[in-house]
XYZ file of C-alpha atoms in Angstrom:
701
model
C 4.476 3.353 -16.944
C 5.721 0.881 -19.568
C 9.255 1.000 -20.870
C 11.329 1.282 -17.690
C 13.897 -0.520 -15.598
C 13.458 -1.195 -11.901
C 16.775 -1.921 -10.093
C 17.292 -2.862 -6.488
C 20.589 -3.295 -4.539
C 19.651 -4.528 -1.080
C 21.646 -6.478 1.516
C 23.901 -8.126 -1.174
C 20.934 -8.919 -3.470
C 20.912 -7.265 -6.913
C 17.560 -7.290 -8.653
C 16.731 -5.925 -12.153
C 13.187 -5.891 -13.577
C 12.602 -4.667 -17.105
C 9.193 -3.392 -18.258
C 9.038 -3.398 -22.007
C 7.145 -0.778 -24.135
C 4.312 -3.241 -24.463
C 4.092 -3.649 -20.684
C 5.648 -7.128 -20.410
C 7.369 -7.465 -17.023
C 10.652 -9.416 -16.987
C 12.858 -10.380 -14.076
C 16.266 -10.119 -15.850
C 18.574 -10.598 -12.774
C 18.537 -11.800 -9.163
C 22.056 -12.379 -7.846
C 24.941 -11.432 -5.550
C 26.496 -8.951 -8.040
C 25.180 -6.103 -10.148
C 23.539 -6.913 -13.488
C 25.885 -6.216 -16.394
C 23.286 -6.546 -19.090
C 25.563 -8.483 -21.459
C 24.347 -12.116 -21.268
C 20.599 -11.786 -21.928
C 20.081 -11.808 -25.638
C 16.883 -10.123 -26.927
C 15.406 -13.369 -28.302
C 15.815 -14.854 -24.757
C 14.408 -11.939 -22.793
C 10.724 -12.917 -23.380
C 11.443 -16.058 -21.319
C 12.519 -14.064 -18.191
C 8.815 -13.602 -16.935
C 8.175 -12.362 -13.518
C 5.100 -14.551 -13.044
C 3.468 -17.753 -14.268
C -0.272 -17.987 -13.918
C -2.485 -20.566 -15.428
C -6.305 -20.209 -15.462
C -8.813 -22.919 -16.388
C -9.800 -22.749 -20.013
C -6.910 -20.694 -21.002
C -4.314 -21.685 -23.641
C -0.708 -22.959 -23.223
C 2.182 -22.026 -25.415
C 5.565 -23.727 -26.372
C 6.608 -27.292 -25.668
C 5.706 -27.101 -21.973
C 5.146 -30.814 -21.111
C 4.354 -30.879 -17.435
C 6.158 -27.683 -16.749
C 4.264 -24.648 -15.671
C 5.882 -22.288 -18.080
C 4.222 -20.516 -21.060
C 1.037 -20.097 -19.133
C -2.012 -17.943 -19.863
C -2.820 -15.332 -18.738
C 0.764 -15.351 -17.454
C 1.947 -14.471 -20.954
C -0.763 -11.884 -21.308
C -0.251 -9.930 -18.049
C 0.743 -6.353 -18.393
C 2.460 -3.915 -16.019
C 0.143 -1.741 -14.028
C 2.195 -0.254 -11.183
C 4.970 -0.804 -8.689
C 5.673 0.324 -5.201
C 9.061 0.702 -3.451
C 8.656 1.165 0.327
C 10.373 0.393 3.617
C 8.934 -1.155 6.826
C 10.312 -2.449 10.082
C 11.619 -5.574 8.398
C 13.365 -3.970 5.505
C 12.742 -2.810 1.988
C 9.619 -3.953 0.126
C 9.045 -4.052 -3.549
C 5.628 -4.779 -5.039
C 4.997 -5.078 -8.803
C 1.476 -5.060 -10.079
C 0.305 -6.635 -13.303
C -3.182 -6.938 -14.781
C -4.752 -9.228 -17.291
C -6.723 -7.078 -19.832
C -9.027 -9.929 -20.682
C -10.238 -11.276 -17.273
C -9.523 -8.279 -15.111
C -7.364 -10.421 -12.766
C -4.630 -8.444 -10.973
C -1.396 -10.041 -9.677
C 0.920 -8.396 -7.211
C 4.419 -9.854 -6.851
C 5.763 -9.148 -3.434
C 9.522 -8.937 -2.560
C 10.085 -8.447 1.197
C 13.807 -7.838 1.976
C 15.254 -8.243 5.447
C 17.742 -5.766 6.896
C 21.251 -7.061 6.688
C 20.292 -10.470 5.282
C 20.718 -11.688 1.704
C 17.294 -13.360 1.567
C 14.013 -12.096 0.264
C 10.536 -13.495 0.971
C 8.407 -13.683 -2.209
C 4.712 -14.360 -2.820
C 1.924 -13.431 -5.252
C -1.351 -12.014 -4.404
C -4.259 -12.354 -6.898
C -7.186 -9.991 -6.796
C -10.070 -10.476 -9.136
C -11.398 -7.258 -10.515
C -13.283 -8.770 -13.457
C -16.941 -9.668 -13.928
C -16.920 -13.513 -14.172
C -15.303 -16.173 -11.809
C -12.028 -17.614 -12.823
C -10.414 -20.931 -12.025
C -6.822 -20.851 -10.861
C -4.735 -23.942 -11.641
C -1.272 -22.518 -10.958
C 0.409 -19.364 -9.648
C 4.159 -18.957 -8.968
C 5.404 -17.478 -5.768
C 8.811 -16.895 -7.355
C 9.956 -17.262 -10.949
C 13.497 -16.703 -12.226
C 15.050 -17.451 -15.607
C 18.791 -17.389 -16.298
C 19.860 -19.634 -13.423
C 22.842 -20.715 -15.426
C 24.062 -17.214 -16.342
C 27.713 -16.316 -15.500
C 30.927 -17.980 -16.567
C 32.012 -19.466 -19.851
C 31.396 -23.225 -19.215
C 28.306 -25.050 -20.268
C 25.688 -25.579 -17.583
C 26.206 -29.364 -17.788
C 29.718 -28.715 -16.376
C 29.416 -25.787 -13.982
C 25.944 -26.232 -12.391
C 25.219 -28.314 -9.344
C 21.930 -28.931 -7.730
C 21.727 -29.904 -4.015
C 18.422 -31.579 -2.823
C 17.672 -32.588 0.713
C 16.048 -36.034 0.555
C 14.345 -37.111 3.711
C 12.278 -39.875 5.227
C 11.130 -41.465 8.440
C 14.302 -42.270 10.562
C 16.427 -41.207 7.563
C 15.969 -37.441 7.558
C 18.209 -34.821 6.031
C 20.057 -36.801 3.334
C 21.555 -34.130 1.029
C 22.735 -35.209 -2.345
C 24.415 -32.969 -4.957
C 23.947 -33.617 -8.636
C 25.208 -32.377 -12.053
C 22.040 -31.683 -14.061
C 22.723 -34.460 -16.573
C 22.606 -36.896 -13.640
C 19.017 -35.897 -13.187
C 18.189 -36.216 -16.909
C 18.483 -32.576 -17.854
C 21.301 -32.602 -20.354
C 21.947 -29.471 -22.418
C 20.966 -30.704 -25.873
C 18.263 -28.320 -26.844
C 17.266 -24.749 -26.106
C 13.877 -25.760 -24.701
C 12.279 -29.146 -23.663
C 9.624 -30.799 -21.754
C 11.949 -32.328 -19.114
C 11.891 -30.769 -15.665
C 13.691 -31.480 -12.421
C 11.106 -31.095 -9.739
C 10.386 -31.754 -6.088
C 6.875 -31.792 -4.830
C 5.083 -32.696 -1.554
C 1.414 -33.654 -1.497
C -0.251 -33.939 1.860
C -0.069 -32.747 5.384
C 3.516 -33.997 6.003
C 5.438 -31.199 4.325
C 8.815 -33.079 4.503
C 7.603 -36.645 3.779
C 10.238 -37.274 1.021
C 12.093 -33.923 0.532
C 12.634 -30.841 2.616
C 10.944 -27.808 0.997
C 14.293 -26.241 0.019
C 17.156 -26.671 -2.287
C 20.397 -25.025 -3.475
C 21.762 -24.380 -6.984
C 25.487 -23.679 -7.325
C 27.356 -22.183 -10.232
C 30.792 -23.598 -9.460
C 32.518 -21.541 -12.116
C 31.398 -18.186 -10.622
C 30.998 -19.446 -7.006
C 27.507 -18.070 -6.889
C 24.588 -19.781 -5.110
C 20.799 -19.454 -5.420
C 18.855 -21.104 -2.575
C 15.192 -21.252 -1.669
C 12.832 -22.593 0.965
C 9.062 -22.873 0.569
C 7.353 -21.920 3.851
C 4.283 -24.059 3.970
C 3.036 -26.917 6.171
C 1.241 -28.771 3.493
C 1.606 -29.289 -0.247
C 4.268 -27.417 -2.244
C 6.169 -27.656 -5.563
C 9.271 -26.355 -7.332
C 10.666 -27.109 -10.769
C 13.698 -26.321 -12.911
C 13.457 -26.622 -16.702
C 15.101 -25.159 -19.854
C 13.583 -22.531 -22.137
C 15.129 -20.045 -24.549
C 18.428 -21.835 -23.851
C 18.383 -20.862 -20.128
C 17.374 -22.548 -17.001
C 14.224 -21.443 -15.186
C 13.140 -21.956 -11.561
C 9.549 -21.805 -10.556
C 8.598 -22.188 -6.787
C 5.029 -22.331 -5.520
C 2.521 -23.823 -3.110
C 0.265 -26.505 -4.334
C -0.713 -26.903 -7.987
C -3.589 -28.696 -9.769
C -1.374 -30.976 -11.831
C 0.971 -31.926 -8.975
C -1.047 -31.515 -5.743
C -4.780 -31.661 -6.568
C -5.159 -27.929 -5.795
C -7.594 -25.679 -7.692
C -9.623 -22.631 -6.665
C -12.389 -20.612 -8.177
C -11.858 -16.940 -7.653
C -15.001 -14.875 -7.663
C -15.084 -11.182 -8.583
C -13.790 -9.163 -5.595
C -11.963 -12.137 -4.038
C -8.218 -12.225 -3.177
C -5.828 -15.150 -2.859
C -2.279 -15.071 -1.588
C 0.144 -17.742 -2.650
C 2.396 -19.747 -0.300
C 5.494 -17.662 0.535
C 8.945 -18.673 -0.686
C 12.284 -17.421 0.740
C 14.953 -16.924 -1.865
C 18.564 -15.955 -1.273
C 21.811 -15.523 -3.224
C 25.405 -15.585 -2.067
C 28.993 -16.416 -2.865
C 31.199 -18.766 -0.783
C 29.494 -22.071 -1.256
C 26.971 -24.104 0.784
C 28.118 -22.956 4.152
C 27.763 -19.299 3.275
C 24.314 -19.851 1.867
C 23.090 -21.675 5.032
C 24.633 -18.947 7.114
C 22.331 -16.450 5.322
C 19.388 -18.746 5.730
C 20.121 -19.184 9.411
C 20.091 -15.464 9.921
C 16.857 -15.189 7.985
C 15.185 -18.015 9.924
C 16.092 -16.270 13.170
C 14.626 -13.015 11.838
C 11.253 -14.490 10.864
C 10.831 -16.698 13.973
C 8.367 -15.711 16.788
C 10.427 -14.081 19.525
C 10.662 -16.450 22.448
C 12.845 -17.193 25.494
C 13.244 -20.811 24.591
C 15.606 -20.097 21.714
C 17.603 -17.726 24.006
C 17.854 -20.049 27.000
C 18.110 -23.456 25.250
C 16.940 -25.382 28.323
C 17.802 -29.100 28.330
C 14.739 -31.337 27.778
C 14.350 -34.844 29.138
C 11.732 -36.905 27.433
C 10.859 -40.405 28.629
C 10.117 -42.022 25.258
C 13.119 -42.981 23.105
C 14.939 -46.062 24.216
C 13.296 -45.601 27.561
C 9.561 -46.001 28.497
C 8.314 -46.314 24.874
C 4.849 -44.737 25.502
C 4.174 -46.718 28.695
C 4.673 -44.252 31.576
C 3.458 -44.839 35.112
C 4.092 -43.014 38.410
C 6.386 -45.803 39.517
C 8.468 -45.694 36.370
C 8.666 -41.914 36.154
C 9.718 -40.882 39.637
C 13.277 -42.472 39.486
C 13.728 -41.006 36.007
C 12.722 -37.524 37.281
C 15.252 -37.806 40.033
C 17.934 -38.888 37.626
C 17.068 -36.183 35.060
C 17.175 -33.477 37.648
C 20.531 -34.683 39.000
C 21.975 -34.648 35.470
C 20.946 -31.113 34.960
C 17.791 -31.324 32.726
C 15.436 -28.395 32.869
C 12.262 -29.671 31.165
C 10.794 -33.134 31.834
C 8.288 -34.250 29.301
C 6.032 -37.249 29.812
C 5.510 -38.663 26.342
C 2.763 -40.809 24.798
C 0.535 -43.084 26.838
C -0.317 -40.867 29.765
C -4.024 -40.755 28.830
C -4.793 -44.477 28.436
C -4.480 -47.658 30.516
C -3.320 -49.988 27.851
C -2.986 -49.954 24.023
C -3.899 -46.397 23.079
C -3.016 -45.879 19.426
C -6.530 -45.854 17.943
C -8.275 -44.400 20.988
C -6.616 -40.988 21.341
C -8.684 -37.774 21.332
C -10.059 -37.032 24.833
C -6.627 -36.301 26.422
C -7.599 -37.142 29.962
C -5.111 -38.832 32.264
C -5.207 -42.583 32.993
C -6.114 -43.372 36.564
C -4.541 -46.779 36.136
C -1.166 -45.371 35.154
C -1.330 -42.483 37.695
C -3.395 -43.669 40.759
C -2.385 -40.512 42.638
C -3.371 -38.411 39.594
C -1.032 -37.123 36.847
C -0.805 -33.735 38.662
C 1.131 -35.530 41.452
C 3.865 -36.522 39.033
C 3.810 -33.102 37.366
C 4.163 -31.395 40.682
C 6.928 -33.760 41.630
C 8.720 -32.709 38.334
C 8.369 -29.064 39.292
C 9.499 -29.755 42.829
C 12.717 -31.037 41.364
C 13.357 -27.734 39.654
C 12.185 -28.747 36.112
C 9.298 -27.550 34.025
C 6.781 -30.360 33.404
C 5.602 -31.310 29.911
C 3.135 -33.658 28.225
C 2.783 -35.220 24.817
C -0.197 -34.524 22.618
C -1.364 -35.385 19.106
C -4.063 -32.752 18.832
C -4.718 -32.787 15.048
C -6.082 -36.325 15.047
C -8.668 -38.457 16.736
C -8.459 -42.211 16.922
C -11.149 -44.274 15.206
C -12.126 -45.751 18.555
C -11.828 -42.534 20.575
C -14.575 -41.954 23.133
C -14.525 -38.274 22.087
C -16.172 -39.333 18.759
C -19.541 -39.128 20.641
C -19.166 -35.418 20.564
C -18.136 -35.109 16.941
C -19.771 -35.400 13.478
C -18.422 -35.482 9.989
C -17.913 -31.687 9.965
C -14.985 -32.216 12.403
C -12.949 -34.254 9.938
C -11.381 -34.342 6.532
C -13.798 -35.894 4.010
C -13.227 -37.337 0.572
C -15.929 -38.842 -1.603
C -18.366 -38.673 1.314
C -16.149 -40.658 3.693
C -13.948 -39.643 6.621
C -10.237 -39.682 5.730
C -8.554 -42.354 7.736
C -4.744 -42.966 8.122
C -3.126 -45.322 10.555
C -6.352 -45.731 12.506
C -6.838 -41.959 13.006
C -9.108 -39.337 11.596
C -7.819 -35.934 10.527
C -9.401 -33.023 12.341
C -10.340 -29.947 10.298
C -9.084 -26.811 11.908
C -11.442 -24.662 9.938
C -14.325 -26.016 12.186
C -15.008 -23.752 15.263
C -15.945 -26.888 17.252
C -12.483 -28.395 16.548
C -10.844 -25.165 17.668
C -12.896 -25.126 20.830
C -11.884 -28.704 21.549
C -8.209 -27.999 20.954
C -8.321 -24.743 23.053
C -9.848 -26.581 25.971
C -7.235 -29.418 25.934
C -4.361 -26.820 25.959
C -6.140 -24.751 28.618
C -6.510 -27.868 30.809
C -2.886 -28.833 30.494
C -1.537 -25.446 31.057
C -3.887 -23.907 33.680
C -5.119 -27.017 35.555
C -1.991 -29.316 35.326
C 0.722 -26.589 35.282
C 2.395 -27.868 32.044
C 4.923 -25.543 30.599
C 6.056 -27.853 27.595
C 3.990 -29.685 25.059
C 5.367 -32.180 22.609
C 2.880 -31.795 19.724
C 3.198 -34.902 17.670
C 1.540 -35.695 14.329
C 1.764 -39.253 13.131
C -0.513 -39.467 10.001
C -0.501 -37.949 6.609
C -3.938 -36.750 5.600
C -3.241 -37.045 1.867
C -4.399 -34.734 -0.801
C -6.988 -32.909 1.261
C -10.664 -32.562 1.985
C -13.775 -31.850 -0.091
C -15.614 -29.990 2.676
C -16.312 -26.325 1.829
C -13.490 -26.343 -0.762
C -13.128 -25.958 -4.527
C -10.758 -28.913 -4.640
C -9.197 -31.427 -2.243
C -5.976 -29.428 -2.238
C -7.940 -26.186 -1.604
C -9.404 -27.777 1.505
C -5.947 -28.823 2.661
C -4.489 -25.405 2.108
C -7.330 -23.774 4.007
C -6.870 -26.252 6.917
C -3.017 -25.716 6.938
C -3.511 -21.923 7.274
C -6.318 -22.388 9.920
C -3.950 -24.594 11.949
C -1.211 -21.867 11.854
C -3.793 -19.256 12.934
C -4.787 -21.519 15.812
C -1.107 -21.864 16.890
C -0.718 -18.073 16.709
C -3.651 -17.709 19.014
C -2.271 -20.279 21.560
C 1.146 -18.548 21.638
C -0.567 -15.197 22.103
C -2.450 -16.475 25.186
C 0.396 -18.551 26.593
C 3.606 -16.730 25.443
C 5.831 -18.726 27.796
C 4.549 -22.113 26.701
C 6.989 -24.193 24.681
C 5.417 -26.443 22.001
C 7.644 -28.829 20.217
C 6.928 -29.456 16.560
C 7.053 -33.238 15.988
C 5.656 -35.259 13.071
C 6.909 -38.816 13.574
C 10.175 -37.034 14.059
C 10.940 -34.584 11.242
C 8.180 -35.130 8.736
C 6.935 -31.515 9.011
C 10.239 -29.635 9.081
C 9.184 -26.328 7.406
C 9.232 -22.648 8.258
C 5.604 -22.183 8.241
C 5.694 -24.307 11.465
C 9.146 -23.262 12.613
C 8.380 -19.520 12.368
C 6.039 -20.338 15.327
C 7.585 -23.344 17.133
C 10.842 -22.828 19.082
C 11.877 -26.429 18.770
C 11.644 -29.192 16.205
C 11.924 -32.953 16.577
C 14.420 -34.025 13.960
C 13.967 -37.821 13.854
C 12.626 -40.951 15.430
C 15.988 -42.609 14.744
C 16.603 -45.278 17.457
C 20.379 -45.936 16.818
C 22.748 -43.276 17.978
C 25.316 -44.082 15.236
C 22.734 -43.592 12.474
C 21.658 -40.436 14.196
C 25.046 -38.731 13.843
C 24.531 -37.853 10.144
C 20.994 -36.634 10.797
C 22.172 -34.432 13.698
C 25.123 -33.022 11.785
C 22.967 -32.116 8.789
C 20.093 -30.653 10.812
C 21.362 -27.033 10.861
C 20.996 -26.916 7.115
C 17.155 -27.148 7.534
C 16.602 -25.224 10.738
C 18.491 -23.045 13.185
C 20.744 -24.994 15.614
C 18.812 -23.768 18.578
C 15.573 -25.255 17.160
C 17.104 -28.675 16.274
C 16.170 -31.234 18.971
C 18.442 -34.310 18.890
C 17.801 -37.439 20.947
C 20.523 -38.546 23.340
C 19.638 -41.899 24.828
C 22.459 -43.875 26.483
C 21.560 -47.526 26.708
C 21.587 -49.548 29.971
C 23.885 -52.134 28.363
C 26.207 -49.728 26.606
C 29.727 -48.688 27.376
C 31.361 -45.257 28.033
C 31.948 -44.425 24.385
C 28.264 -45.182 23.671
C 27.368 -42.499 26.193
C 29.763 -40.067 24.633
C 28.569 -40.715 21.141
C 24.998 -40.053 22.182
C 25.848 -36.853 23.965
C 28.016 -35.435 21.096
C 25.150 -36.048 18.720
C 23.167 -33.320 20.598
C 25.753 -30.920 22.094
C 25.863 -28.332 19.323
C 22.126 -28.333 18.963
C 19.138 -28.894 21.378
C 19.628 -31.687 23.860
C 16.586 -34.049 23.876
C 17.830 -36.318 26.686
C 16.276 -39.770 27.215
C 17.357 -43.284 28.133
C 17.144 -45.023 31.532
C 19.409 -42.548 33.373
C 18.544 -43.967 36.709
C 19.810 -47.364 35.719
C 23.157 -46.322 34.245
C 26.355 -47.048 36.102
C 27.612 -44.097 38.185
C 30.510 -43.470 35.770
C 28.186 -43.358 32.801
C 25.730 -41.121 34.474
C 28.662 -38.924 35.282
C 29.427 -38.652 31.511
C 25.866 -37.449 30.896
C 26.181 -34.845 33.623
C 29.610 -33.725 32.381
C 28.143 -33.126 28.896
C 25.134 -31.195 30.148
C 27.259 -29.096 32.502
C 29.450 -28.092 29.506
C 26.399 -27.550 27.289
C 24.851 -25.142 29.708
C 28.067 -23.126 29.846
C 28.374 -22.727 26.070
C 24.785 -22.820 24.801
C 24.765 -19.102 24.290
C 27.138 -19.640 21.342
C 24.668 -22.088 19.843
C 21.878 -19.500 19.949
C 24.079 -16.960 18.132
C 26.396 -19.109 16.056
C 26.457 -20.085 12.452
C 26.960 -23.736 11.241
C 29.552 -25.069 8.848
C 30.669 -28.477 7.687
C 34.416 -29.009 7.431
C 34.088 -32.396 5.722
C 31.001 -31.344 3.640
C 27.426 -32.395 4.256
C 27.203 -35.803 5.879
C 25.758 -39.028 4.474
C 24.916 -42.205 6.214
C 27.790 -43.778 4.202
C 30.563 -41.602 5.499
C 33.375 -42.893 7.634
C 33.889 -39.497 9.344
C 31.241 -36.846 10.045
C 31.841 -33.353 11.351
C 29.566 -30.366 12.251
C 31.098 -26.991 13.072
C 29.493 -23.949 14.834
C 31.265 -20.568 14.906
C 30.504 -17.534 16.946
C 32.987 -14.663 17.279
C 36.349 -15.891 18.444
C 35.018 -19.298 19.335
C 34.223 -22.375 17.344
C 33.162 -25.859 18.082
C 33.543 -29.053 16.154
C 31.498 -32.167 16.773
C 33.406 -34.997 15.128
C 32.337 -38.660 14.760
C 34.382 -41.594 13.585
C 31.681 -43.970 12.361
C 33.638 -46.692 10.420
C 36.690 -47.361 8.291
C 40.408 -48.042 9.062
C 41.717 -44.464 9.294
C 42.446 -43.357 12.810
C 42.960 -39.790 11.713
C 41.282 -37.066 9.708
C 41.778 -33.377 8.969
C 38.938 -30.813 9.571
C 39.415 -27.635 7.552
C 38.555 -24.311 9.161
C 39.744 -22.061 6.244
C 38.411 -18.819 7.784
C 41.238 -19.083 10.426
C 43.999 -20.200 8.129
C 47.267 -18.653 9.314
C 45.913 -17.618 12.720
C 46.942 -18.782 16.133
C 44.160 -20.976 17.517
C 43.905 -22.917 20.751
C 42.126 -26.181 20.339
C 41.165 -28.775 22.940
C 38.923 -31.801 23.365
C 36.199 -30.242 25.452
C 34.163 -33.389 25.928
C 34.754 -35.948 27.273
C 37.352 -34.712 29.767
C 38.937 -38.135 29.910
C 39.916 -39.035 26.373
C 43.033 -41.179 26.400
C 44.267 -41.945 22.883
C 42.312 -39.106 21.213
C 44.095 -35.979 19.993
C 43.270 -32.694 18.327
C 46.121 -30.482 16.903
C 45.745 -27.127 15.160
C 47.588 -26.818 11.838
C 48.106 -23.044 11.605
C 49.204 -22.688 8.006
C 46.594 -25.134 6.656
C 43.844 -23.648 8.788
C 42.726 -27.119 9.939
C 42.441 -29.442 12.943
C 44.064 -32.745 12.752
C 42.001 -35.240 14.817
C 42.938 -38.745 15.997
C 40.233 -41.112 17.226
C 41.669 -44.659 17.689
C 38.315 -46.540 17.539
C 35.243 -46.638 15.297
C 31.892 -45.606 16.696
C 33.494 -42.811 18.792
C 32.905 -39.081 18.989
C 34.414 -36.009 20.469
C 33.545 -32.273 20.891
C 36.341 -29.879 20.195
C 36.513 -26.211 21.302
C 38.573 -23.722 19.303
C 39.595 -20.223 20.508
C 41.122 -17.707 18.166
C 43.928 -15.774 19.701
C 43.807 -11.991 19.154
């Protein structure tokens, strides 16, 4: 009934929804403390809408500019019902609204997770009217009053952290005051918005699909991640003298997405995880880490954290042969690797880029057959793997003889082409059959237990085939691909499939709720990789974060150590010409992997923190911490600068007795780590630039 208040207190999230006498549904509060009801004025309350929904041909209100606020029938929706239930995951709140004009029903879903301060939100539209409607925008989550709490103006107290990303330059977080992004508090409503959007099949082409907003006066954080492997959008703007966040999947104005919903049809929006906390960035990422582990497909890989050797980076560079591989296999096994993945090139005799698609081994590269090498890998005690790029087909692929236009993305009657590849459409049963057969052959005939699934193109705004819009075709394909992945993992539950898209260009939790491991970058310089590696647990769990370690033939001991420290608190993606390293440098690799295997259980259960703050490529010193129970680990890098010393705060253990040691490398003359009990910090000395160390801390009880 209208005229009621719905209040939730669940896992540290306090949620208050007000239903007015007229049936208007308002989300008045979503935060880490109870709602006190004192800072939402009546004239502001109308802006606290639970949902924004724009249909084609409907009006807009207010000075909306390019924002998605003041939508119709969003403004017209009225309360119909709500349900408060529990399931195996946690508490579930569903609020149903209905448009009295079109008959369209919208259900806002809030799925809570036991013991975690994060809720997953999405909107389900069901058309109960008589005529089709065109949907231009629907929010997955909408919250007004982001700047509530504290006495200072939002220009002073609010900070927005955005993860910029790009090929070989992933995970570049920057924190802004809102005026630095052009949103100064000079009016109660305006057309300016701060927004991040991705259009295309690389979900993390320029930004990761997440962000964090911090009220520094009240020490409260709101953070969100959009869980989609295609186009997505979020925006922050001002209305009724408050800030509003809208998070969604693709939109018409931003991403070329539009659908026609016929009577009786249902559409579910892209899910968005939203959390709230106190304690700053580290606390927020801690909650997201717990949540990411909770939604991930259960698998042994994220429990065992086996060490992967891959022959590509600073090694064979996509030109494997039997003769080149066998010494590498021997060296990898001796070092302690547990997977050995043959990367690109195994399927073609020469230049292969625009001819991929059949995925049959090259007799020229493997005269004894590729199974000979794969069996050799297994005979050395490692699980064999192969590289694939199964979502594309090269423009000169021999497999094209079996395909027609229905296999591919189409726009304006032409096949979509990017980097000399065509994009396969996973809505097509023939494409699914092709993909299934390739995986079957690798697993059942070749004995492969690891697949590096790469994806080196961006298919753009989408496809026109069987779609209401280009973006609709892309969204359908994105979901079809996820369904295909689910089927593969159901059939081969022990198969490990690495998510790679030219490194980290599809780093999202639609993919990572399925895949146990994610390639983070194609960065070829270990020094540049340090900031990427240190920031990676902000975007994914440490045990899913694959970091290249590739000692160079011509490097020195410290270059080996730097490479190994890059990966040792995450997932080791070993590479480099191990067989050609000097005995001393090979011993440094083995020492690191021996230590890693002894402590990796703490990685799988630990939570990350950043004693020096989130790293940038411009920093002199970088540090990533990982804490589990009475143990903590600090990876510390001295990249540049004149200072030989830095202090690494561990405030949670201030005043405690802590044993600290340099765990790797064992021989570290000139380096020092000292625990400062009262300060709760470690003082570290590294005499030289471009050096790194791994510290182990143990709390005395």
